[in-house]
Amino acid sequence: RYDTETIEKAFRAIDTNSNNTLSTDELRAAEGSDDMASADSDRNGTLDWGEFAYAYIEYLFVSIDMDASGSINLAEFKAAQDE
């Protein structure tokens, strides 16, 4: 499922200290690296809910856009639904 509830559950699972931000330590622990730290648009060293949600949606878009065209066609959309 790709909905707000799923994204929020992922955020809450990574936010181990429940401070509503994700530190680089929490990101490293969750994904083995702090690659997602590049989504820190305000450069304060943490990801808030908005930054995380944007990065998550961007990741989903890129993973569905199989031909890297910058858009999702009907075949790609259907393939993502079948997964």
mmCIF file of N, CA, C and O in Angstrom:
data_model
loop_
_atom_site.group_PDB
_atom_site.id
_atom_site.type_symbol
_atom_site.label_atom_id
_atom_site.label_comp_id
_atom_site.label_asym_id
_atom_site.label_seq_id
_atom_site.Cartn_x
_atom_site.Cartn_y
_atom_site.Cartn_z
ATOM 1 N N ARG A 1 0.837 -1.200 0.000
ATOM 2 C CA ARG A 1 0.000 0.000 0.000
ATOM 3 C C ARG A 1 0.868 1.245 0.000
ATOM 4 O O ARG A 1 1.866 1.302 0.690
ATOM 5 N N TYR A 2 0.464 2.206 -0.774
ATOM 6 C CA TYR A 2 1.186 3.468 -0.861
ATOM 7 C C TYR A 2 0.244 4.588 -0.444
ATOM 8 O O TYR A 2 -0.256 5.332 -1.261
ATOM 9 N N ASP A 3 0.009 4.713 0.832
ATOM 10 C CA ASP A 3 -0.880 5.764 1.317
ATOM 11 C C ASP A 3 -0.243 6.455 2.511
ATOM 12 O O ASP A 3 0.801 6.050 2.999
ATOM 13 N N THR A 4 -0.888 7.494 2.969
ATOM 14 C CA THR A 4 -0.356 8.283 4.076
ATOM 15 C C THR A 4 -0.140 7.431 5.319
ATOM 16 O O THR A 4 0.870 7.585 6.015
ATOM 17 N N GLU A 5 -1.041 6.526 5.587
ATOM 18 C CA GLU A 5 -0.923 5.673 6.776
ATOM 19 C C GLU A 5 0.334 4.814 6.712
ATOM 20 O O GLU A 5 1.055 4.679 7.703
ATOM 21 N N THR A 6 0.628 4.260 5.545
ATOM 22 C CA THR A 6 1.819 3.436 5.375
ATOM 23 C C THR A 6 3.088 4.265 5.566
ATOM 24 O O THR A 6 4.031 3.832 6.235
ATOM 25 N N ILE A 7 3.101 5.451 4.976
ATOM 26 C CA ILE A 7 4.261 6.324 5.106
ATOM 27 C C ILE A 7 4.454 6.737 6.564
ATOM 28 O O ILE A 7 5.564 6.733 7.086
ATOM 29 N N GLU A 8 3.345 7.068 7.240
ATOM 30 C CA GLU A 8 3.443 7.467 8.644
ATOM 31 C C GLU A 8 3.933 6.312 9.518
ATOM 32 O O GLU A 8 4.742 6.515 10.423
ATOM 33 N N LYS A 9 3.491 5.102 9.250
ATOM 34 C CA LYS A 9 3.972 3.940 10.012
ATOM 35 C C LYS A 9 5.472 3.753 9.831
ATOM 36 O O LYS A 9 6.184 3.454 10.788
ATOM 37 N N ALA A 10 5.944 3.937 8.604
ATOM 38 C CA ALA A 10 7.378 3.822 8.347
ATOM 39 C C ALA A 10 8.143 4.891 9.126
ATOM 40 O O ALA A 10 9.171 4.614 9.754
ATOM 41 N N PHE A 11 7.629 6.121 9.109
ATOM 42 C CA PHE A 11 8.261 7.219 9.837
ATOM 43 C C PHE A 11 8.324 6.896 11.335
ATOM 44 O O PHE A 11 9.374 7.013 11.966
ATOM 45 N N ARG A 12 7.193 6.474 11.898
ATOM 46 C CA ARG A 12 7.131 6.170 13.337
ATOM 47 C C ARG A 12 8.057 5.020 13.711
ATOM 48 O O ARG A 12 8.642 5.025 14.795
ATOM 49 N N ALA A 13 8.189 4.041 12.823
ATOM 50 C CA ALA A 13 9.071 2.907 13.102
ATOM 51 C C ALA A 13 10.533 3.336 13.161
ATOM 52 O O ALA A 13 11.313 2.815 13.963
ATOM 53 N N ILE A 14 10.915 4.294 12.335
ATOM 54 C CA ILE A 14 12.301 4.776 12.311
ATOM 55 C C ILE A 14 12.554 5.765 13.448
ATOM 56 O O ILE A 14 13.657 5.818 14.000
ATOM 57 N N ASP A 15 11.543 6.526 13.828
ATOM 58 C CA ASP A 15 11.663 7.551 14.883
ATOM 59 C C ASP A 15 11.671 6.879 16.255
ATOM 60 O O ASP A 15 10.712 6.939 17.012
ATOM 61 N N THR A 16 12.782 6.255 16.598
ATOM 62 C CA THR A 16 12.856 5.438 17.807
ATOM 63 C C THR A 16 12.744 6.235 19.107
ATOM 64 O O THR A 16 12.331 5.698 20.123
ATOM 65 N N ASN A 17 13.087 7.518 19.078
ATOM 66 C CA ASN A 17 12.969 8.318 20.303
ATOM 67 C C ASN A 17 11.677 9.139 20.338
ATOM 68 O O ASN A 17 11.477 9.944 21.237
ATOM 69 N N SER A 18 10.819 8.947 19.351
ATOM 70 C CA SER A 18 9.489 9.578 19.294
ATOM 71 C C SER A 18 9.515 11.101 19.418
ATOM 72 O O SER A 18 8.613 11.695 20.005
ATOM 73 N N ASN A 19 10.518 11.734 18.809
ATOM 74 C CA ASN A 19 10.577 13.193 18.867
ATOM 75 C C ASN A 19 10.051 13.844 17.587
ATOM 76 O O ASN A 19 10.216 15.045 17.376
ATOM 77 N N ASN A 20 9.440 13.049 16.722
ATOM 78 C CA ASN A 20 8.841 13.519 15.464
ATOM 79 C C ASN A 20 9.844 14.047 14.455
ATOM 80 O O ASN A 20 9.487 14.802 13.557
ATOM 81 N N THR A 21 11.106 13.666 14.599
ATOM 82 C CA THR A 21 12.134 13.927 13.590
ATOM 83 C C THR A 21 13.006 12.680 13.487
ATOM 84 O O THR A 21 13.073 11.876 14.422
ATOM 85 N N LEU A 22 13.669 12.528 12.359
ATOM 86 C CA LEU A 22 14.569 11.396 12.161
ATOM 87 C C LEU A 22 15.994 11.900 12.100
ATOM 88 O O LEU A 22 16.334 12.718 11.243
ATOM 89 N N SER A 23 16.816 11.442 13.018
ATOM 90 C CA SER A 23 18.226 11.829 13.038
ATOM 91 C C SER A 23 19.009 10.937 12.078
ATOM 92 O O SER A 23 18.530 9.884 11.637
ATOM 93 N N THR A 24 20.223 11.338 11.765
ATOM 94 C CA THR A 24 21.055 10.500 10.901
ATOM 95 C C THR A 24 21.326 9.153 11.561
ATOM 96 O O THR A 24 21.400 8.141 10.879
ATOM 97 N N ASP A 25 21.439 9.123 12.889
ATOM 98 C CA ASP A 25 21.634 7.850 13.591
ATOM 99 C C ASP A 25 20.429 6.934 13.393
ATOM 100 O O ASP A 25 20.582 5.730 13.161
ATOM 101 N N GLU A 26 19.226 7.490 13.490
ATOM 102 C CA GLU A 26 18.020 6.683 13.283
ATOM 103 C C GLU A 26 17.934 6.190 11.841
ATOM 104 O O GLU A 26 17.560 5.043 11.589
ATOM 105 N N LEU A 27 18.310 7.050 10.890
ATOM 106 C CA LEU A 27 18.293 6.642 9.483
ATOM 107 C C LEU A 27 19.307 5.536 9.215
ATOM 108 O O LEU A 27 19.010 4.566 8.533
ATOM 109 N N ARG A 28 20.515 5.686 9.775
ATOM 110 C CA ARG A 28 21.536 4.650 9.615
ATOM 111 C C ARG A 28 21.060 3.328 10.192
ATOM 112 O O ARG A 28 21.255 2.274 9.591
ATOM 113 N N ALA A 29 20.449 3.367 11.365
ATOM 114 C CA ALA A 29 19.961 2.151 11.999
ATOM 115 C C ALA A 29 18.862 1.490 11.169
ATOM 116 O O ALA A 29 18.782 0.266 11.090
ATOM 117 N N ALA A 30 18.032 2.280 10.532
ATOM 118 C CA ALA A 30 16.903 1.752 9.766
ATOM 119 C C ALA A 30 17.302 1.235 8.393
ATOM 120 O O ALA A 30 16.798 0.215 7.938
ATOM 121 N N GLU A 31 18.204 1.934 7.730
ATOM 122 C CA GLU A 31 18.503 1.554 6.346
ATOM 123 C C GLU A 31 19.966 1.225 6.102
ATOM 124 O O GLU A 31 20.363 0.972 4.980
ATOM 125 N N GLY A 32 20.768 1.224 7.149
ATOM 126 C CA GLY A 32 22.170 0.877 6.994
ATOM 127 C C GLY A 32 23.036 2.004 6.455
ATOM 128 O O GLY A 32 24.235 1.850 6.296
ATOM 129 N N SER A 33 22.425 3.141 6.155
ATOM 130 C CA SER A 33 23.177 4.312 5.700
ATOM 131 C C SER A 33 22.343 5.547 6.007
ATOM 132 O O SER A 33 21.200 5.444 6.425
ATOM 133 N N ASP A 34 22.926 6.694 5.780
ATOM 134 C CA ASP A 34 22.166 7.928 5.981
ATOM 135 C C ASP A 34 21.889 8.599 4.634
ATOM 136 O O ASP A 34 21.764 9.805 4.547
ATOM 137 N N ASP A 35 21.755 7.790 3.579
ATOM 138 C CA ASP A 35 21.483 8.322 2.236
ATOM 139 C C ASP A 35 20.255 9.213 2.205
ATOM 140 O O ASP A 35 20.209 10.196 1.487
ATOM 141 N N MET A 36 19.252 8.878 2.983
ATOM 142 C CA MET A 36 18.024 9.649 2.977
ATOM 143 C C MET A 36 18.221 11.025 3.603
ATOM 144 O O MET A 36 17.384 11.907 3.450
ATOM 145 N N ALA A 37 19.337 11.228 4.270
ATOM 146 C CA ALA A 37 19.625 12.526 4.875
ATOM 147 C C ALA A 37 19.677 13.635 3.832
ATOM 148 O O ALA A 37 19.487 14.806 4.151
ATOM 149 N N SER A 38 19.874 13.286 2.576
ATOM 150 C CA SER A 38 19.879 14.297 1.517
ATOM 151 C C SER A 38 18.503 14.954 1.367
ATOM 152 O O SER A 38 18.389 16.024 0.770
ATOM 153 N N ALA A 39 17.466 14.348 1.922
ATOM 154 C CA ALA A 39 16.118 14.925 1.883
ATOM 155 C C ALA A 39 15.930 16.023 2.924
ATOM 156 O O ALA A 39 14.886 16.660 2.981
ATOM 157 N N ASP A 40 16.955 16.286 3.722
ATOM 158 C CA ASP A 40 16.910 17.311 4.766
ATOM 159 C C ASP A 40 16.946 18.697 4.121
ATOM 160 O O ASP A 40 17.974 19.351 4.059
ATOM 161 N N SER A 41 15.800 19.150 3.629
ATOM 162 C CA SER A 41 15.757 20.387 2.842
ATOM 163 C C SER A 41 16.097 21.640 3.634
ATOM 164 O O SER A 41 16.608 22.606 3.080
ATOM 165 N N ASP A 42 15.832 21.641 4.941
ATOM 166 C CA ASP A 42 16.169 22.831 5.734
ATOM 167 C C ASP A 42 17.552 22.731 6.381
ATOM 168 O O ASP A 42 17.964 23.604 7.124
ATOM 169 N N ARG A 43 18.253 21.626 6.096
ATOM 170 C CA ARG A 43 19.631 21.409 6.553
ATOM 171 C C ARG A 43 19.814 21.568 8.065
ATOM 172 O O ARG A 43 20.822 22.070 8.533
ATOM 173 N N ASN A 44 18.838 21.063 8.826
ATOM 174 C CA ASN A 44 18.968 21.144 10.282
ATOM 175 C C ASN A 44 19.480 19.841 10.895
ATOM 176 O O ASN A 44 19.554 19.703 12.095
ATOM 177 N N GLY A 45 19.838 18.879 10.052
ATOM 178 C CA GLY A 45 20.419 17.629 10.539
ATOM 179 C C GLY A 45 19.411 16.546 10.844
ATOM 180 O O GLY A 45 19.789 15.460 11.265
ATOM 181 N N THR A 46 18.135 16.815 10.647
ATOM 182 C CA THR A 46 17.091 15.817 10.880
ATOM 183 C C THR A 46 16.045 15.909 9.766
ATOM 184 O O THR A 46 15.962 16.905 9.061
ATOM 185 N N LEU A 47 15.266 14.852 9.637
ATOM 186 C CA LEU A 47 14.128 14.867 8.726
ATOM 187 C C LEU A 47 12.850 14.979 9.538
ATOM 188 O O LEU A 47 12.629 14.186 10.445
ATOM 189 N N ASP A 48 12.028 15.953 9.207
ATOM 190 C CA ASP A 48 10.713 16.013 9.843
ATOM 191 C C ASP A 48 9.743 15.223 8.973
ATOM 192 O O ASP A 48 10.113 14.662 7.937
ATOM 193 N N TRP A 49 8.487 15.158 9.398
ATOM 194 C CA TRP A 49 7.486 14.371 8.693
ATOM 195 C C TRP A 49 7.369 14.780 7.225
ATOM 196 O O TRP A 49 7.343 13.943 6.325
ATOM 197 N N GLY A 50 7.317 16.062 6.946
ATOM 198 C CA GLY A 50 7.163 16.538 5.574
ATOM 199 C C GLY A 50 8.329 16.148 4.685
ATOM 200 O O GLY A 50 8.143 15.717 3.551
ATOM 201 N N GLU A 51 9.545 16.297 5.187
ATOM 202 C CA GLU A 51 10.730 15.931 4.421
ATOM 203 C C GLU A 51 10.751 14.427 4.153
ATOM 204 O O GLU A 51 11.069 13.975 3.051
ATOM 205 N N PHE A 52 10.410 13.644 5.175
ATOM 206 C CA PHE A 52 10.382 12.194 5.021
ATOM 207 C C PHE A 52 9.322 11.770 4.011
ATOM 208 O O PHE A 52 9.586 10.957 3.125
ATOM 209 N N ALA A 53 8.120 12.320 4.134
ATOM 210 C CA ALA A 53 7.028 11.957 3.225
ATOM 211 C C ALA A 53 7.389 12.301 1.783
ATOM 212 O O ALA A 53 7.153 11.515 0.863
ATOM 213 N N TYR A 54 7.978 13.472 1.569
ATOM 214 C CA TYR A 54 8.389 13.879 0.220
ATOM 215 C C TYR A 54 9.411 12.891 -0.345
ATOM 216 O O TYR A 54 9.286 12.453 -1.494
ATOM 217 N N ALA A 55 10.416 12.539 0.449
ATOM 218 C CA ALA A 55 11.451 11.616 -0.009
ATOM 219 C C ALA A 55 10.870 10.237 -0.282
ATOM 220 O O ALA A 55 11.240 9.578 -1.260
ATOM 221 N N TYR A 56 9.953 9.795 0.553
ATOM 222 C CA TYR A 56 9.321 8.483 0.387
ATOM 223 C C TYR A 56 8.515 8.450 -0.906
ATOM 224 O O TYR A 56 8.616 7.504 -1.694
ATOM 225 N N ILE A 57 7.733 9.484 -1.151
ATOM 226 C CA ILE A 57 6.924 9.551 -2.370
ATOM 227 C C ILE A 57 7.822 9.643 -3.603
ATOM 228 O O ILE A 57 7.563 9.000 -4.623
ATOM 229 N N GLU A 58 8.899 10.405 -3.507
ATOM 230 C CA GLU A 58 9.855 10.510 -4.619
ATOM 231 C C GLU A 58 10.461 9.141 -4.917
ATOM 232 O O GLU A 58 10.594 8.735 -6.077
ATOM 233 N N TYR A 59 10.817 8.405 -3.865
ATOM 234 C CA TYR A 59 11.365 7.056 -4.028
ATOM 235 C C TYR A 59 10.353 6.150 -4.723
ATOM 236 O O TYR A 59 10.702 5.396 -5.642
ATOM 237 N N LEU A 60 9.096 6.207 -4.288
ATOM 238 C CA LEU A 60 8.061 5.389 -4.921
ATOM 239 C C LEU A 60 7.900 5.744 -6.390
ATOM 240 O O LEU A 60 7.784 4.857 -7.244
ATOM 241 N N PHE A 61 7.891 7.026 -6.701
ATOM 242 C CA PHE A 61 7.749 7.465 -8.084
ATOM 243 C C PHE A 61 8.879 6.890 -8.936
ATOM 244 O O PHE A 61 8.637 6.316 -10.000
ATOM 245 N N VAL A 62 10.096 7.039 -8.468
ATOM 246 C CA VAL A 62 11.251 6.561 -9.227
ATOM 247 C C VAL A 62 11.183 5.043 -9.402
ATOM 248 O O VAL A 62 11.509 4.523 -10.474
ATOM 249 N N SER A 63 10.731 4.331 -8.386
ATOM 250 C CA SER A 63 10.664 2.877 -8.503
ATOM 251 C C SER A 63 9.555 2.423 -9.448
ATOM 252 O O SER A 63 9.660 1.361 -10.059
ATOM 253 N N ILE A 64 8.516 3.214 -9.608
ATOM 254 C CA ILE A 64 7.424 2.873 -10.534
ATOM 255 C C ILE A 64 7.769 3.311 -11.962
ATOM 256 O O ILE A 64 7.394 2.650 -12.927
ATOM 257 N N ASP A 65 8.499 4.398 -12.122
ATOM 258 C CA ASP A 65 8.880 4.935 -13.432
ATOM 259 C C ASP A 65 10.001 4.080 -14.023
ATOM 260 O O ASP A 65 11.159 4.471 -14.045
ATOM 261 N N MET A 66 9.647 2.898 -14.505
ATOM 262 C CA MET A 66 10.618 1.895 -14.931
ATOM 263 C C MET A 66 11.520 2.368 -16.081
ATOM 264 O O MET A 66 12.671 1.969 -16.163
ATOM 265 N N ASP A 67 11.001 3.202 -16.972
ATOM 266 C CA ASP A 67 11.812 3.653 -18.100
ATOM 267 C C ASP A 67 12.515 4.988 -17.834
ATOM 268 O O ASP A 67 13.150 5.544 -18.720
ATOM 269 N N ALA A 68 12.413 5.476 -16.598
ATOM 270 C CA ALA A 68 13.077 6.717 -16.176
ATOM 271 C C ALA A 68 12.725 7.906 -17.075
ATOM 272 O O ALA A 68 13.552 8.781 -17.323
ATOM 273 N N SER A 69 11.476 7.951 -17.521
ATOM 274 C CA SER A 69 11.042 9.018 -18.413
ATOM 275 C C SER A 69 10.615 10.283 -17.673
ATOM 276 O O SER A 69 10.405 11.317 -18.274
ATOM 277 N N GLY A 70 10.461 10.159 -16.361
ATOM 278 C CA GLY A 70 9.987 11.301 -15.581
ATOM 279 C C GLY A 70 8.470 11.344 -15.490
ATOM 280 O O GLY A 70 7.904 12.263 -14.905
ATOM 281 N N SER A 71 7.824 10.333 -16.049
ATOM 282 C CA SER A 71 6.374 10.207 -15.925
ATOM 283 C C SER A 71 6.032 8.728 -15.793
ATOM 284 O O SER A 71 6.841 7.857 -16.128
ATOM 285 N N ILE A 72 4.848 8.462 -15.296
ATOM 286 C CA ILE A 72 4.403 7.083 -15.115
ATOM 287 C C ILE A 72 3.295 6.819 -16.119
ATOM 288 O O ILE A 72 2.259 7.485 -16.107
ATOM 289 N N ASN A 73 3.536 5.836 -17.006
ATOM 290 C CA ASN A 73 2.508 5.500 -17.978
ATOM 291 C C ASN A 73 1.588 4.412 -17.415
ATOM 292 O O ASN A 73 1.832 3.879 -16.332
ATOM 293 N N LEU A 74 0.547 4.091 -18.137
ATOM 294 C CA LEU A 74 -0.457 3.147 -17.653
ATOM 295 C C LEU A 74 0.143 1.775 -17.382
ATOM 296 O O LEU A 74 -0.170 1.148 -16.366
ATOM 297 N N ALA A 75 1.026 1.313 -18.232
ATOM 298 C CA ALA A 75 1.644 -0.005 -18.038
ATOM 299 C C ALA A 75 2.463 -0.028 -16.749
ATOM 300 O O ALA A 75 2.420 -1.004 -15.987
ATOM 301 N N GLU A 76 3.223 1.038 -16.489
ATOM 302 C CA GLU A 76 4.019 1.105 -15.260
ATOM 303 C C GLU A 76 3.108 1.145 -14.037
ATOM 304 O O GLU A 76 3.388 0.509 -13.018
ATOM 305 N N PHE A 77 2.028 1.911 -14.140
ATOM 306 C CA PHE A 77 1.078 2.006 -13.044
ATOM 307 C C PHE A 77 0.465 0.650 -12.738
ATOM 308 O O PHE A 77 0.384 0.231 -11.583
ATOM 309 N N LYS A 78 0.043 -0.065 -13.781
ATOM 310 C CA LYS A 78 -0.557 -1.388 -13.595
ATOM 311 C C LYS A 78 0.461 -2.368 -13.010
ATOM 312 O O LYS A 78 0.130 -3.180 -12.153
ATOM 313 N N ALA A 79 1.692 -2.298 -13.481
ATOM 314 C CA ALA A 79 2.746 -3.187 -12.961
ATOM 315 C C ALA A 79 2.967 -2.928 -11.470
ATOM 316 O O ALA A 79 3.161 -3.879 -10.694
ATOM 317 N N ALA A 80 2.928 -1.679 -11.050
ATOM 318 C CA ALA A 80 3.114 -1.348 -9.632
ATOM 319 C C ALA A 80 1.951 -1.877 -8.806
ATOM 320 O O ALA A 80 2.151 -2.321 -7.669
ATOM 321 N N GLN A 81 0.753 -1.856 -9.356
ATOM 322 C CA GLN A 81 -0.416 -2.365 -8.636
ATOM 323 C C GLN A 81 -0.341 -3.862 -8.446
ATOM 324 O O GLN A 81 -0.848 -4.408 -7.472
ATOM 325 N N ASP A 82 0.292 -4.546 -9.402
ATOM 326 C CA ASP A 82 0.399 -6.014 -9.341
ATOM 327 C C ASP A 82 1.427 -6.483 -8.333
ATOM 328 O O ASP A 82 1.436 -7.652 -7.962
ATOM 329 N N GLU A 83 2.297 -5.591 -7.894
ATOM 330 C CA GLU A 83 3.354 -5.977 -6.936
ATOM 331 C C GLU A 83 2.817 -6.133 -5.543
ATOM 332 O O GLU A 83 1.927 -5.598 -5.079
#
